[in-house]
Amino acid sequence: MPPRPRPKATPATDYTPSGLPSDHHLVRLGAPQGSNQFATEIAGQAKLVDMPARVRRTAFATRGAFAIVQLYPASKDRVAGEIVHVVTGAEVKEWRKAGEWPKAFDEAVAAEQSRPLPKADDDDSDDSLPENTNRRKRVVHADSSSEEDSDDE
């Protein structure tokens, strides 16, 4: 008998930036901090948010992705809240068309993209790099006696 099919996870469409409850915030995820926790910035303060298993199974979150976060009531813990929903690209597009997407996120993305890239050195020397000890050294033996023997014939 085949296993029972798992219910398909449907994206939460009831979330909109203008219709969020007071304890929910739309944030941009920062660097992952391990144990399914991400650094974020909420109201100008750096916070750590947790990604629970129910969200982990249905969505994939990376640095720079947008998410809806529910903050915990005032607590002294390092973790300030949990990710309720990871915003997909289709939702961002839909919210931009509807005019509900916060302008602050557009400006932040534009500022990152317009930042000049660091100049690369034209010199391809690797003098400043330490020797890679994980590679075997190749020793090339020049066998000059065999070359001399072939010339004598």
PDB file of C-alpha atoms in Angstrom:
ATOM      1  CA  MET A   1       0.000   0.000   0.000  1.00  0.00           C
ATOM      2  CA  PRO A   2       1.530   3.381  -0.979  1.00  0.00           C
ATOM      3  CA  PRO A   3       2.097   5.998   1.688  1.00  0.00           C
ATOM      4  CA  ARG A   4      -0.552   8.593   2.318  1.00  0.00           C
ATOM      5  CA  PRO A   5       0.099  11.742   0.261  1.00  0.00           C
ATOM      6  CA  ARG A   6       1.225  14.747   2.232  1.00  0.00           C
ATOM      7  CA  PRO A   7      -0.889  17.875   1.924  1.00  0.00           C
ATOM      8  CA  LYS A   8       0.617  20.413  -0.434  1.00  0.00           C
ATOM      9  CA  ALA A   9       1.770  23.606   1.210  1.00  0.00           C
ATOM     10  CA  THR A  10       0.002  26.594  -0.272  1.00  0.00           C
ATOM     11  CA  PRO A  11       1.581  30.011   0.009  1.00  0.00           C
ATOM     12  CA  ALA A  12      -0.100  32.339   2.433  1.00  0.00           C
ATOM     13  CA  THR A  13      -1.812  34.910   0.238  1.00  0.00           C
ATOM     14  CA  ASP A  14      -3.484  36.721   3.106  1.00  0.00           C
ATOM     15  CA  TYR A  15      -0.261  38.561   3.916  1.00  0.00           C
ATOM     16  CA  THR A  16       0.111  42.052   2.484  1.00  0.00           C
ATOM     17  CA  PRO A  17       2.444  44.785   3.713  1.00  0.00           C
ATOM     18  CA  SER A  18      -0.473  47.101   4.510  1.00  0.00           C
ATOM     19  CA  GLY A  19      -2.534  44.416   6.265  1.00  0.00           C
ATOM     20  CA  LEU A  20       0.072  43.095   8.692  1.00  0.00           C
ATOM     21  CA  PRO A  21      -0.776  42.923  12.413  1.00  0.00           C
ATOM     22  CA  SER A  22       1.184  45.224  14.717  1.00  0.00           C
ATOM     23  CA  ASP A  23       3.539  42.466  15.905  1.00  0.00           C
ATOM     24  CA  HIS A  24       4.419  41.389  12.323  1.00  0.00           C
ATOM     25  CA  HIS A  25       7.126  43.120  10.283  1.00  0.00           C
ATOM     26  CA  LEU A  26       8.331  42.834   6.710  1.00  0.00           C
ATOM     27  CA  VAL A  27      12.122  42.460   6.854  1.00  0.00           C
ATOM     28  CA  ARG A  28      15.059  41.624   4.656  1.00  0.00           C
ATOM     29  CA  LEU A  29      16.975  38.626   5.956  1.00  0.00           C
ATOM     30  CA  GLY A  30      20.628  39.133   6.705  1.00  0.00           C
ATOM     31  CA  ALA A  31      23.372  36.606   7.220  1.00  0.00           C
ATOM     32  CA  PRO A  32      22.404  33.187   8.584  1.00  0.00           C
ATOM     33  CA  GLN A  33      23.673  32.791  12.134  1.00  0.00           C
ATOM     34  CA  GLY A  34      23.352  29.002  12.435  1.00  0.00           C
ATOM     35  CA  SER A  35      20.605  26.831  13.910  1.00  0.00           C
ATOM     36  CA  ASN A  36      18.099  28.249  11.403  1.00  0.00           C
ATOM     37  CA  GLN A  37      18.455  31.779  12.723  1.00  0.00           C
ATOM     38  CA  PHE A  38      18.924  34.908  10.631  1.00  0.00           C
ATOM     39  CA  ALA A  39      20.150  38.392  11.457  1.00  0.00           C
ATOM     40  CA  THR A  40      17.678  41.116  10.472  1.00  0.00           C
ATOM     41  CA  GLU A  41      17.158  44.795  11.056  1.00  0.00           C
ATOM     42  CA  ILE A  42      13.799  45.839  12.488  1.00  0.00           C
ATOM     43  CA  ALA A  43      13.115  49.522  13.137  1.00  0.00           C
ATOM     44  CA  GLY A  44      16.828  50.299  12.922  1.00  0.00           C
ATOM     45  CA  GLN A  45      17.840  47.672  15.490  1.00  0.00           C
ATOM     46  CA  ALA A  46      19.698  44.456  14.712  1.00  0.00           C
ATOM     47  CA  LYS A  47      17.601  41.446  15.736  1.00  0.00           C
ATOM     48  CA  LEU A  48      17.958  37.688  15.519  1.00  0.00           C
ATOM     49  CA  VAL A  49      14.948  35.730  14.229  1.00  0.00           C
ATOM     50  CA  ASP A  50      14.285  32.001  14.190  1.00  0.00           C
ATOM     51  CA  MET A  51      12.976  29.981  11.240  1.00  0.00           C
ATOM     52  CA  PRO A  52      10.657  27.288  12.629  1.00  0.00           C
ATOM     53  CA  ALA A  53      10.389  23.830  11.051  1.00  0.00           C
ATOM     54  CA  ARG A  54       6.931  24.455   9.574  1.00  0.00           C
ATOM     55  CA  VAL A  55       8.342  27.328   7.495  1.00  0.00           C
ATOM     56  CA  ARG A  56      11.595  25.503   6.697  1.00  0.00           C
ATOM     57  CA  ARG A  57       9.674  22.637   5.109  1.00  0.00           C
ATOM     58  CA  THR A  58       7.686  24.900   2.799  1.00  0.00           C
ATOM     59  CA  ALA A  59      10.068  27.718   1.875  1.00  0.00           C
ATOM     60  CA  PHE A  60      13.720  28.341   1.168  1.00  0.00           C
ATOM     61  CA  ALA A  61      15.293  31.431   2.699  1.00  0.00           C
ATOM     62  CA  THR A  62      18.674  32.919   1.910  1.00  0.00           C
ATOM     63  CA  ARG A  63      20.524  36.102   2.727  1.00  0.00           C
ATOM     64  CA  GLY A  64      18.773  39.018   1.037  1.00  0.00           C
ATOM     65  CA  ALA A  65      15.361  37.332   0.869  1.00  0.00           C
ATOM     66  CA  PHE A  66      12.320  39.104   2.262  1.00  0.00           C
ATOM     67  CA  ALA A  67      10.242  37.594   5.052  1.00  0.00           C
ATOM     68  CA  ILE A  68       7.399  38.406   7.394  1.00  0.00           C
ATOM     69  CA  VAL A  69       8.520  38.154  11.000  1.00  0.00           C
ATOM     70  CA  GLN A  70       6.416  37.935  14.141  1.00  0.00           C
ATOM     71  CA  LEU A  71       8.152  39.439  17.154  1.00  0.00           C
ATOM     72  CA  TYR A  72       7.929  37.750  20.523  1.00  0.00           C
ATOM     73  CA  PRO A  73       6.563  39.733  23.463  1.00  0.00           C
ATOM     74  CA  ALA A  74       9.318  41.671  25.229  1.00  0.00           C
ATOM     75  CA  SER A  75      11.873  39.114  26.322  1.00  0.00           C
ATOM     76  CA  LYS A  76      15.528  39.086  27.299  1.00  0.00           C
ATOM     77  CA  ASP A  77      16.440  36.267  24.879  1.00  0.00           C
ATOM     78  CA  ARG A  78      18.777  36.745  21.925  1.00  0.00           C
ATOM     79  CA  VAL A  79      16.074  35.572  19.528  1.00  0.00           C
ATOM     80  CA  ALA A  80      13.567  38.386  19.080  1.00  0.00           C
ATOM     81  CA  GLY A  81      10.988  36.631  16.903  1.00  0.00           C
ATOM     82  CA  GLU A  82      10.240  34.002  14.303  1.00  0.00           C
ATOM     83  CA  ILE A  83       9.780  33.957  10.561  1.00  0.00           C
ATOM     84  CA  VAL A  84       6.120  33.427   9.741  1.00  0.00           C
ATOM     85  CA  HIS A  85       6.328  33.587   5.946  1.00  0.00           C
ATOM     86  CA  VAL A  86       9.097  33.859   3.354  1.00  0.00           C
ATOM     87  CA  VAL A  87       8.038  36.285   0.630  1.00  0.00           C
ATOM     88  CA  THR A  88       8.370  34.917  -2.904  1.00  0.00           C
ATOM     89  CA  GLY A  89       9.346  36.861  -5.999  1.00  0.00           C
ATOM     90  CA  ALA A  90       5.797  36.572  -7.358  1.00  0.00           C
ATOM     91  CA  GLU A  91       4.396  38.154  -4.195  1.00  0.00           C
ATOM     92  CA  VAL A  92       6.907  41.006  -4.399  1.00  0.00           C
ATOM     93  CA  LYS A  93       5.905  41.603  -8.021  1.00  0.00           C
ATOM     94  CA  GLU A  94       2.212  41.556  -7.106  1.00  0.00           C
ATOM     95  CA  TRP A  95       2.716  43.957  -4.190  1.00  0.00           C
ATOM     96  CA  ARG A  96       4.708  46.343  -6.400  1.00  0.00           C
ATOM     97  CA  LYS A  97       1.882  46.407  -8.955  1.00  0.00           C
ATOM     98  CA  ALA A  98      -0.633  47.091  -6.186  1.00  0.00           C
ATOM     99  CA  GLY A  99       1.597  49.846  -4.764  1.00  0.00           C
ATOM    100  CA  GLU A 100       1.928  48.138  -1.377  1.00  0.00           C
ATOM    101  CA  TRP A 101       5.655  47.389  -1.554  1.00  0.00           C
ATOM    102  CA  PRO A 102       7.656  49.632   0.842  1.00  0.00           C
ATOM    103  CA  LYS A 103       9.843  52.142  -1.013  1.00  0.00           C
ATOM    104  CA  ALA A 104      12.640  51.665   1.549  1.00  0.00           C
ATOM    105  CA  PHE A 105      13.339  48.161   0.214  1.00  0.00           C
ATOM    106  CA  ASP A 106      13.517  49.403  -3.389  1.00  0.00           C
ATOM    107  CA  GLU A 107      16.006  52.110  -2.395  1.00  0.00           C
ATOM    108  CA  ALA A 108      18.160  49.642  -0.435  1.00  0.00           C
ATOM    109  CA  VAL A 109      18.313  47.217  -3.363  1.00  0.00           C
ATOM    110  CA  ALA A 110      19.124  50.031  -5.807  1.00  0.00           C
ATOM    111  CA  ALA A 111      21.908  51.303  -3.529  1.00  0.00           C
ATOM    112  CA  GLU A 112      23.464  47.822  -3.351  1.00  0.00           C
ATOM    113  CA  GLN A 113      23.358  47.365  -7.110  1.00  0.00           C
ATOM    114  CA  SER A 114      24.835  50.789  -7.866  1.00  0.00           C
ATOM    115  CA  ARG A 115      27.762  50.257  -5.485  1.00  0.00           C
ATOM    116  CA  PRO A 116      30.985  50.046  -7.521  1.00  0.00           C
ATOM    117  CA  LEU A 117      32.835  46.761  -7.559  1.00  0.00           C
ATOM    118  CA  PRO A 118      36.303  46.674  -5.984  1.00  0.00           C
ATOM    119  CA  LYS A 119      39.089  47.090  -8.506  1.00  0.00           C
ATOM    120  CA  ALA A 120      40.936  43.930  -9.351  1.00  0.00           C
ATOM    121  CA  ASP A 121      44.695  44.018  -9.687  1.00  0.00           C
ATOM    122  CA  ASP A 122      45.907  43.856 -13.259  1.00  0.00           C
ATOM    123  CA  ASP A 123      48.930  41.964 -12.024  1.00  0.00           C
ATOM    124  CA  ASP A 124      48.134  38.263 -11.723  1.00  0.00           C
ATOM    125  CA  SER A 125      50.955  37.522  -9.329  1.00  0.00           C
ATOM    126  CA  ASP A 126      50.188  35.240  -6.436  1.00  0.00           C
ATOM    127  CA  ASP A 127      53.234  36.244  -4.421  1.00  0.00           C
ATOM    128  CA  SER A 128      51.169  37.294  -1.422  1.00  0.00           C
ATOM    129  CA  LEU A 129      49.366  33.939  -1.216  1.00  0.00           C
ATOM    130  CA  PRO A 130      50.770  31.259   1.083  1.00  0.00           C
ATOM    131  CA  GLU A 131      51.781  27.918  -0.397  1.00  0.00           C
ATOM    132  CA  ASN A 132      48.944  25.391  -0.630  1.00  0.00           C
ATOM    133  CA  THR A 133      50.004  22.455   1.535  1.00  0.00           C
ATOM    134  CA  ASN A 134      47.083  20.322   0.358  1.00  0.00           C
ATOM    135  CA  ARG A 135      48.672  19.723  -3.038  1.00  0.00           C
ATOM    136  CA  ARG A 136      51.452  17.287  -3.775  1.00  0.00           C
ATOM    137  CA  LYS A 137      54.599  18.823  -5.130  1.00  0.00           C
ATOM    138  CA  ARG A 138      55.403  17.680  -8.623  1.00  0.00           C
ATOM    139  CA  VAL A 139      58.989  16.741  -9.182  1.00  0.00           C
ATOM    140  CA  VAL A 140      60.024  16.601 -12.807  1.00  0.00           C
ATOM    141  CA  HIS A 141      63.127  14.548 -13.499  1.00  0.00           C
ATOM    142  CA  ALA A 142      64.940  15.424 -16.692  1.00  0.00           C
ATOM    143  CA  ASP A 143      66.558  12.284 -17.995  1.00  0.00           C
ATOM    144  CA  SER A 144      69.394  13.699 -20.068  1.00  0.00           C
ATOM    145  CA  SER A 145      71.191  10.351 -20.499  1.00  0.00           C
ATOM    146  CA  SER A 146      68.392   8.911 -22.638  1.00  0.00           C
ATOM    147  CA  GLU A 147      68.522  11.912 -24.954  1.00  0.00           C
ATOM    148  CA  GLU A 148      72.279  11.507 -25.426  1.00  0.00           C
ATOM    149  CA  ASP A 149      71.913   7.789 -26.164  1.00  0.00           C
ATOM    150  CA  SER A 150      69.383   8.407 -28.908  1.00  0.00           C
ATOM    151  CA  ASP A 151      71.664  10.990 -30.554  1.00  0.00           C
ATOM    152  CA  ASP A 152      74.582   8.529 -30.686  1.00  0.00           C
ATOM    153  CA  GLU A 153      72.701   6.018 -32.808  1.00  0.00           C
TER     154      GLU A 153
END
